[in-house]
Amino acid sequence: MDHTILLEPLIIPDISASFLLSDLFQLSSSLENTIDWFKHYGLLPRGVQCRCGSIMYVGTFTDSKDNKKWRCRACKTTCSLRYESFFNGSNLSLSSLMQFLYFWSEDIQSHAFLEKQLQWSPNTVVNWKNFMRDVCIEDLIINQEPIGGPGTVVEIDESKFGRRKYNRGRLLTGQWVFGIYEQGTDNVLMIPVPDCSGATLLPIIQRYALPGTTIHSDEWAAYNVVPAAGYDHHTVNHSENFVDPINGTHTQGIENAWGVVKKRQRRGQTTNPELLESHLIESCWRRKNKGNILNSIVKCIRELYPVV
């Protein structure tokens, strides 16, 4: 039988949106302050019950990566200070993990910068950025709800992600992605698709756009199936206008979202097609949580790996 995390009915405070790099360095320079920060925001357990039934305490152990462990007075059993947490099993220091959370929340893409500042290997940087994308994916899977509805406009569009042949010209080889954006919100979905036929796109629209939604699109032929599905469909001819001069139909919201994502792709030099979907989901997650990324990701980690 394993040890048991003692879950407490606590009100976990939000991390201030004004949390600065100077605050980070001041906190992470002290192991005690770093541990307190992780506990304060619910990322490390505040209490553990030993498998023998006794309540464990935090003791100092010089052989521990955190210089501390949970220890049972009754049976002398010990376990990691990070027991059952998101960070359990990692040999990285809590101070470097704290710094990484901050740098990730600031969308610092440079691997060279992260390797230098954190003193991490290239593989470690890649792995932890992948771990963070996994958190974003899990959060959206759990909390993603259909968008739109009566009185709401949703824009749809398709885009191709890839590299220009011989790095020039307009011919792209890569992956088609279908985008859905709810006007006036930060709700955007980007889904890799094998093709952009009506048979492929319509089930996605029906899954994510509520009945009664008004849908704006360009005049891509595949979108001709949208009205038959019961949606109020308006189109704009992009060969003539970006915004329809008569009824105001446009897809500028989703077009802007494409631009943001592709700019991130270029900065991060993402070339692995197998990771495209996870990068798209991370971009959608960041847009949805852009008010305070650090607080949002800490909250997601806390919900997915509850230790308080």
CSV table of C-alpha atoms in Angstrom, one decimal:
chain,number,residue,atom,x,y,z
A,1,MET,CA,0.0,0.0,0.0
A,2,ASP,CA,1.3,3.5,-0.9
A,3,HIS,CA,1.5,6.6,1.2
A,4,THR,CA,-1.6,8.9,1.1
A,5,ILE,CA,-1.6,12.6,0.3
A,6,LEU,CA,-3.6,14.5,2.9
A,7,LEU,CA,-5.9,16.6,0.9
A,8,GLU,CA,-7.0,19.8,2.7
A,9,PRO,CA,-10.0,22.1,2.0
A,10,LEU,CA,-7.8,25.0,1.1
A,11,ILE,CA,-8.3,28.2,-0.9
A,12,ILE,CA,-5.3,28.5,-3.1
A,13,PRO,CA,-4.4,32.1,-4.1
A,14,ASP,CA,-3.8,33.2,-7.6
A,15,ILE,CA,-0.3,34.1,-8.7
A,16,SER,CA,-0.2,37.9,-9.4
A,17,ALA,CA,-0.1,38.9,-13.0
A,18,SER,CA,2.6,41.4,-11.9
A,19,PHE,CA,4.9,38.6,-10.9
A,20,LEU,CA,8.3,39.7,-12.4
A,21,LEU,CA,11.6,38.2,-13.3
A,22,SER,CA,13.2,39.9,-10.3
A,23,ASP,CA,10.6,38.2,-8.0
A,24,LEU,CA,11.4,34.9,-9.6
A,25,PHE,CA,15.2,35.2,-9.0
A,26,GLN,CA,14.7,36.4,-5.4
A,27,LEU,CA,12.5,33.4,-4.6
A,28,SER,CA,14.5,30.8,-6.5
A,29,SER,CA,17.8,31.9,-4.9
A,30,SER,CA,16.6,30.3,-1.6
A,31,LEU,CA,15.7,26.6,-1.4
A,32,GLU,CA,13.4,27.2,1.6
A,33,ASN,CA,11.6,30.0,-0.3
A,34,THR,CA,11.3,27.9,-3.4
A,35,ILE,CA,9.7,25.0,-1.5
A,36,ASP,CA,7.3,27.4,0.2
A,37,TRP,CA,6.3,28.8,-3.1
A,38,PHE,CA,5.6,25.4,-4.6
A,39,LYS,CA,3.6,24.5,-1.5
A,40,HIS,CA,1.8,27.8,-1.3
A,41,TYR,CA,0.4,27.4,-4.8
A,42,GLY,CA,-0.5,23.7,-4.3
A,43,LEU,CA,2.2,22.1,-6.4
A,44,LEU,CA,3.8,20.1,-3.5
A,45,PRO,CA,1.9,18.2,-0.8
A,46,ARG,CA,1.5,19.9,2.5
A,47,GLY,CA,0.8,16.6,4.3
A,48,VAL,CA,1.4,12.9,3.8
A,49,GLN,CA,0.1,9.9,5.7
A,50,CYS,CA,2.5,6.9,5.9
A,51,ARG,CA,1.3,3.5,4.8
A,52,CYS,CA,1.5,2.5,8.5
A,53,GLY,CA,-1.1,5.1,9.3
A,54,SER,CA,1.1,7.7,11.0
A,55,ILE,CA,1.4,11.3,9.8
A,56,MET,CA,4.8,12.0,8.2
A,57,TYR,CA,6.9,15.2,8.8
A,58,VAL,CA,9.4,17.0,6.6
A,59,GLY,CA,13.0,16.3,7.7
A,60,THR,CA,16.4,17.4,6.4
A,61,PHE,CA,18.3,14.8,4.4
A,62,THR,CA,21.5,15.8,2.7
A,63,ASP,CA,21.2,12.9,0.2
A,64,SER,CA,18.0,14.3,-1.2
A,65,LYS,CA,17.9,16.5,-4.3
A,66,ASP,CA,15.7,18.9,-2.3
A,67,ASN,CA,17.7,18.5,0.9
A,68,LYS,CA,14.4,17.4,2.5
A,69,LYS,CA,12.1,14.3,2.6
A,70,TRP,CA,8.8,13.2,4.1
A,71,ARG,CA,9.6,10.9,7.1
A,72,CYS,CA,7.5,8.7,9.3
A,73,ARG,CA,8.4,8.8,13.0
A,74,ALA,CA,6.8,5.4,13.7
A,75,CYS,CA,8.4,3.2,11.0
A,76,LYS,CA,11.1,5.5,9.7
A,77,THR,CA,9.9,5.3,6.1
A,78,THR,CA,10.8,8.2,3.9
A,79,CYS,CA,9.5,9.5,0.5
A,80,SER,CA,10.2,12.4,-1.7
A,81,LEU,CA,9.2,15.9,-0.9
A,82,ARG,CA,7.6,15.8,-4.3
A,83,TYR,CA,5.5,12.7,-3.7
A,84,GLU,CA,2.7,12.3,-6.2
A,85,SER,CA,3.3,15.7,-7.6
A,86,PHE,CA,3.8,16.8,-11.3
A,87,PHE,CA,7.5,17.0,-10.5
A,88,ASN,CA,7.9,13.6,-8.8
A,89,GLY,CA,10.6,11.5,-10.4
A,90,SER,CA,12.5,14.5,-11.8
A,91,ASN,CA,16.1,15.0,-10.6
A,92,LEU,CA,16.0,18.7,-11.6
A,93,SER,CA,16.2,21.3,-8.8
A,94,LEU,CA,13.0,23.0,-7.8
A,95,SER,CA,14.6,26.3,-8.4
A,96,SER,CA,15.3,25.5,-12.0
A,97,LEU,CA,11.8,24.1,-12.4
A,98,MET,CA,10.4,27.3,-11.0
A,99,GLN,CA,12.4,29.3,-13.4
A,100,PHE,CA,11.3,27.1,-16.3
A,101,LEU,CA,7.6,27.6,-15.4
A,102,TYR,CA,8.2,31.3,-15.6
A,103,PHE,CA,10.1,31.3,-18.8
A,104,TRP,CA,7.5,29.0,-20.4
A,105,SER,CA,4.7,31.2,-19.3
A,106,GLU,CA,6.5,34.1,-21.0
A,107,ASP,CA,6.6,32.0,-24.2
A,108,ILE,CA,10.4,32.0,-24.4
A,109,GLN,CA,11.0,29.7,-27.3
A,110,SER,CA,14.8,29.8,-27.6
A,111,HIS,CA,16.3,26.4,-26.6
A,112,ALA,CA,19.7,28.0,-26.4
A,113,PHE,CA,18.5,30.5,-23.9
A,114,LEU,CA,16.8,27.9,-21.7
A,115,GLU,CA,19.8,25.5,-21.8
A,116,LYS,CA,22.1,28.4,-20.8
A,117,GLN,CA,19.9,29.9,-18.1
A,118,LEU,CA,18.7,26.7,-16.5
A,119,GLN,CA,21.9,24.7,-17.1
A,120,TRP,CA,19.7,21.9,-18.7
A,121,SER,CA,20.7,19.6,-21.6
A,122,PRO,CA,19.0,20.0,-25.0
A,123,ASN,CA,16.9,16.8,-24.4
A,124,THR,CA,15.8,18.1,-21.0
A,125,VAL,CA,14.5,21.3,-22.5
A,126,VAL,CA,12.6,19.4,-25.2
A,127,ASN,CA,11.1,17.0,-22.7
A,128,TRP,CA,9.9,19.6,-20.4
A,129,LYS,CA,8.4,21.7,-23.2
A,130,ASN,CA,6.6,18.5,-24.3
A,131,PHE,CA,5.4,17.9,-20.7
A,132,MET,CA,3.9,21.4,-20.6
A,133,ARG,CA,2.1,20.8,-23.9
A,134,ASP,CA,0.7,17.6,-22.5
A,135,VAL,CA,-0.8,19.7,-19.6
A,136,CYS,CA,-2.4,22.1,-22.1
A,137,ILE,CA,-3.8,19.1,-24.1
A,138,GLU,CA,-5.3,17.5,-21.0
A,139,ASP,CA,-6.8,20.8,-19.8
A,140,LEU,CA,-8.5,21.4,-23.2
A,141,ILE,CA,-9.7,17.8,-23.4
A,142,ILE,CA,-11.3,18.1,-20.0
A,143,ASN,CA,-12.7,21.7,-20.3
A,144,GLN,CA,-13.3,22.2,-24.0
A,145,GLU,CA,-16.9,22.9,-24.7
A,146,PRO,CA,-18.7,23.6,-28.0
A,147,ILE,CA,-18.6,27.2,-29.1
A,148,GLY,CA,-21.1,29.5,-30.8
A,149,GLY,CA,-24.8,29.2,-30.6
A,150,PRO,CA,-27.8,31.5,-31.5
A,151,GLY,CA,-26.7,35.1,-32.0
A,152,THR,CA,-23.0,34.1,-32.2
A,153,VAL,CA,-20.6,34.3,-35.1
A,154,VAL,CA,-18.0,31.6,-35.7
A,155,GLU,CA,-15.4,32.0,-38.4
A,156,ILE,CA,-14.0,28.9,-40.1
A,157,ASP,CA,-10.9,28.6,-42.4
A,158,GLU,CA,-8.3,26.2,-43.6
A,159,SER,CA,-4.5,26.7,-43.7
A,160,LYS,CA,-1.5,24.6,-44.6
A,161,PHE,CA,1.4,24.3,-42.3
A,162,GLY,CA,4.8,23.3,-43.7
A,163,ARG,CA,7.8,24.6,-45.5
A,164,ARG,CA,8.0,26.2,-48.9
A,165,LYS,CA,9.5,23.9,-51.5
A,166,TYR,CA,13.3,24.8,-51.7
A,167,ASN,CA,12.4,27.6,-49.1
A,168,ARG,CA,11.0,29.8,-51.8
A,169,GLY,CA,7.9,30.3,-53.9
A,170,ARG,CA,4.3,29.7,-52.9
A,171,LEU,CA,4.1,25.9,-53.1
A,172,LEU,CA,3.8,24.4,-49.6
A,173,THR,CA,4.4,20.8,-48.6
A,174,GLY,CA,2.9,20.0,-45.2
A,175,GLN,CA,-0.2,19.5,-43.2
A,176,TRP,CA,-3.7,20.9,-43.7
A,177,VAL,CA,-5.2,22.4,-40.5
A,178,PHE,CA,-8.8,23.5,-40.0
A,179,GLY,CA,-9.5,26.4,-37.8
A,180,ILE,CA,-12.6,27.6,-35.9
A,181,TYR,CA,-12.8,30.9,-34.1
A,182,GLU,CA,-15.7,32.5,-32.1
A,183,GLN,CA,-15.8,36.2,-32.7
A,184,GLY,CA,-15.4,38.4,-29.7
A,185,THR,CA,-13.8,35.7,-27.6
A,186,ASP,CA,-10.5,33.9,-27.2
A,187,ASN,CA,-12.1,30.6,-28.2
A,188,VAL,CA,-10.1,29.2,-31.1
A,189,LEU,CA,-9.6,25.6,-32.2
A,190,MET,CA,-7.1,24.3,-34.7
A,191,ILE,CA,-7.4,20.7,-35.9
A,192,PRO,CA,-5.0,18.9,-38.3
A,193,VAL,CA,-7.1,17.2,-41.0
A,194,PRO,CA,-6.1,14.8,-43.9
A,195,ASP,CA,-7.9,17.0,-46.4
A,196,CYS,CA,-10.2,19.9,-46.7
A,197,SER,CA,-13.2,18.2,-48.3
A,198,GLY,CA,-16.7,18.9,-47.1
A,199,ALA,CA,-17.0,15.3,-45.9
A,200,THR,CA,-14.0,15.8,-43.6
A,201,LEU,CA,-14.8,19.3,-42.3
A,202,LEU,CA,-18.5,19.1,-41.7
A,203,PRO,CA,-18.4,16.6,-38.8
A,204,ILE,CA,-15.8,18.8,-37.1
A,205,ILE,CA,-18.0,21.8,-37.5
A,206,GLN,CA,-21.0,19.9,-36.1
A,207,ARG,CA,-18.9,18.7,-33.2
A,208,TYR,CA,-17.6,22.1,-32.1
A,209,ALA,CA,-20.2,24.7,-33.3
A,210,LEU,CA,-23.5,24.7,-31.5
A,211,PRO,CA,-26.8,24.6,-33.5
A,212,GLY,CA,-28.0,28.1,-34.4
A,213,THR,CA,-24.5,29.4,-34.9
A,214,THR,CA,-23.9,31.9,-37.7
A,215,ILE,CA,-20.8,30.8,-39.7
A,216,HIS,CA,-18.5,33.0,-41.7
A,217,SER,CA,-16.1,31.6,-44.2
A,218,ASP,CA,-14.5,32.3,-47.6
A,219,GLU,CA,-15.9,30.7,-50.7
A,220,TRP,CA,-13.9,27.5,-50.5
A,221,ALA,CA,-16.1,24.9,-52.2
A,222,ALA,CA,-16.0,22.5,-49.3
A,223,TYR,CA,-18.0,25.0,-47.2
A,224,ASN,CA,-21.1,24.6,-49.5
A,225,VAL,CA,-22.2,21.8,-47.2
A,226,VAL,CA,-22.6,24.2,-44.2
A,227,PRO,CA,-26.1,25.5,-44.9
A,228,ALA,CA,-27.5,22.0,-45.3
A,229,ALA,CA,-26.4,21.2,-41.7
A,230,GLY,CA,-28.7,23.9,-40.4
A,231,TYR,CA,-26.2,26.8,-39.9
A,232,ASP,CA,-26.7,30.4,-41.0
A,233,HIS,CA,-23.8,30.6,-43.5
A,234,HIS,CA,-22.3,33.8,-44.9
A,235,THR,CA,-19.3,34.0,-47.2
A,236,VAL,CA,-16.7,36.6,-48.3
A,237,ASN,CA,-15.0,36.5,-51.7
A,238,HIS,CA,-11.3,37.1,-50.8
A,239,SER,CA,-10.4,37.7,-54.4
A,240,GLU,CA,-12.4,40.9,-54.1
A,241,ASN,CA,-12.6,41.9,-50.4
A,242,PHE,CA,-11.3,41.0,-47.0
A,243,VAL,CA,-14.7,42.2,-45.6
A,244,ASP,CA,-17.9,41.9,-47.5
A,245,PRO,CA,-19.0,45.5,-48.2
A,246,ILE,CA,-22.7,44.6,-48.0
A,247,ASN,CA,-23.1,42.4,-44.9
A,248,GLY,CA,-19.8,42.7,-43.2
A,249,THR,CA,-18.9,39.0,-43.4
A,250,HIS,CA,-15.2,38.4,-42.7
A,251,THR,CA,-12.7,35.8,-41.4
A,252,GLN,CA,-10.1,38.2,-40.1
A,253,GLY,CA,-10.3,36.7,-36.6
A,254,ILE,CA,-9.2,33.2,-37.6
A,255,GLU,CA,-6.7,34.7,-40.2
A,256,ASN,CA,-5.1,36.7,-37.3
A,257,ALA,CA,-5.0,33.5,-35.2
A,258,TRP,CA,-3.1,31.7,-38.1
A,259,GLY,CA,-0.6,34.5,-38.2
A,260,VAL,CA,0.1,34.3,-34.4
A,261,VAL,CA,0.5,30.5,-34.5
A,262,LYS,CA,2.8,30.5,-37.5
A,263,LYS,CA,4.9,33.2,-36.0
A,264,ARG,CA,5.4,31.0,-32.9
A,265,GLN,CA,6.2,28.1,-35.2
A,266,ARG,CA,9.0,30.1,-36.8
A,267,ARG,CA,10.4,31.3,-33.5
A,268,GLY,CA,10.4,27.8,-32.1
A,269,GLN,CA,11.7,26.3,-35.3
A,270,THR,CA,9.1,23.5,-35.0
A,271,THR,CA,9.7,21.1,-37.9
A,272,ASN,CA,8.5,17.7,-36.5
A,273,PRO,CA,5.1,17.0,-38.2
A,274,GLU,CA,4.3,14.5,-35.4
A,275,LEU,CA,4.3,17.4,-32.9
A,276,LEU,CA,2.2,19.8,-35.0
A,277,GLU,CA,-1.1,19.0,-33.3
A,278,SER,CA,0.4,19.5,-29.8
A,279,HIS,CA,1.9,22.8,-30.8
A,280,LEU,CA,-1.4,24.0,-32.2
A,281,ILE,CA,-3.2,23.0,-29.0
A,282,GLU,CA,-0.6,24.9,-26.9
A,283,SER,CA,-1.2,28.0,-29.0
A,284,CYS,CA,-5.0,27.7,-28.6
A,285,TRP,CA,-4.5,27.2,-24.8
A,286,ARG,CA,-2.2,30.2,-24.6
A,287,ARG,CA,-4.8,32.4,-26.4
A,288,LYS,CA,-7.5,31.2,-24.1
A,289,ASN,CA,-5.5,31.9,-21.0
A,290,LYS,CA,-3.5,35.0,-22.1
A,291,GLY,CA,-4.5,37.1,-19.1
A,292,ASN,CA,-2.1,35.3,-16.7
A,293,ILE,CA,-0.3,32.4,-18.3
A,294,LEU,CA,1.7,31.5,-15.2
A,295,ASN,CA,-1.3,31.4,-12.9
A,296,SER,CA,-3.3,29.4,-15.5
A,297,ILE,CA,-0.6,26.7,-16.1
A,298,VAL,CA,0.0,26.3,-12.3
A,299,LYS,CA,-3.7,25.9,-11.8
A,300,CYS,CA,-3.9,23.3,-14.6
A,301,ILE,CA,-1.0,21.3,-13.1
A,302,ARG,CA,-2.6,21.5,-9.6
A,303,GLU,CA,-5.9,20.2,-11.0
A,304,LEU,CA,-4.3,17.4,-13.0
A,305,TYR,CA,-1.9,16.4,-10.2
A,306,PRO,CA,-3.8,17.2,-7.0
A,307,VAL,CA,-1.5,17.1,-3.9
A,308,VAL,CA,-3.5,19.5,-1.6
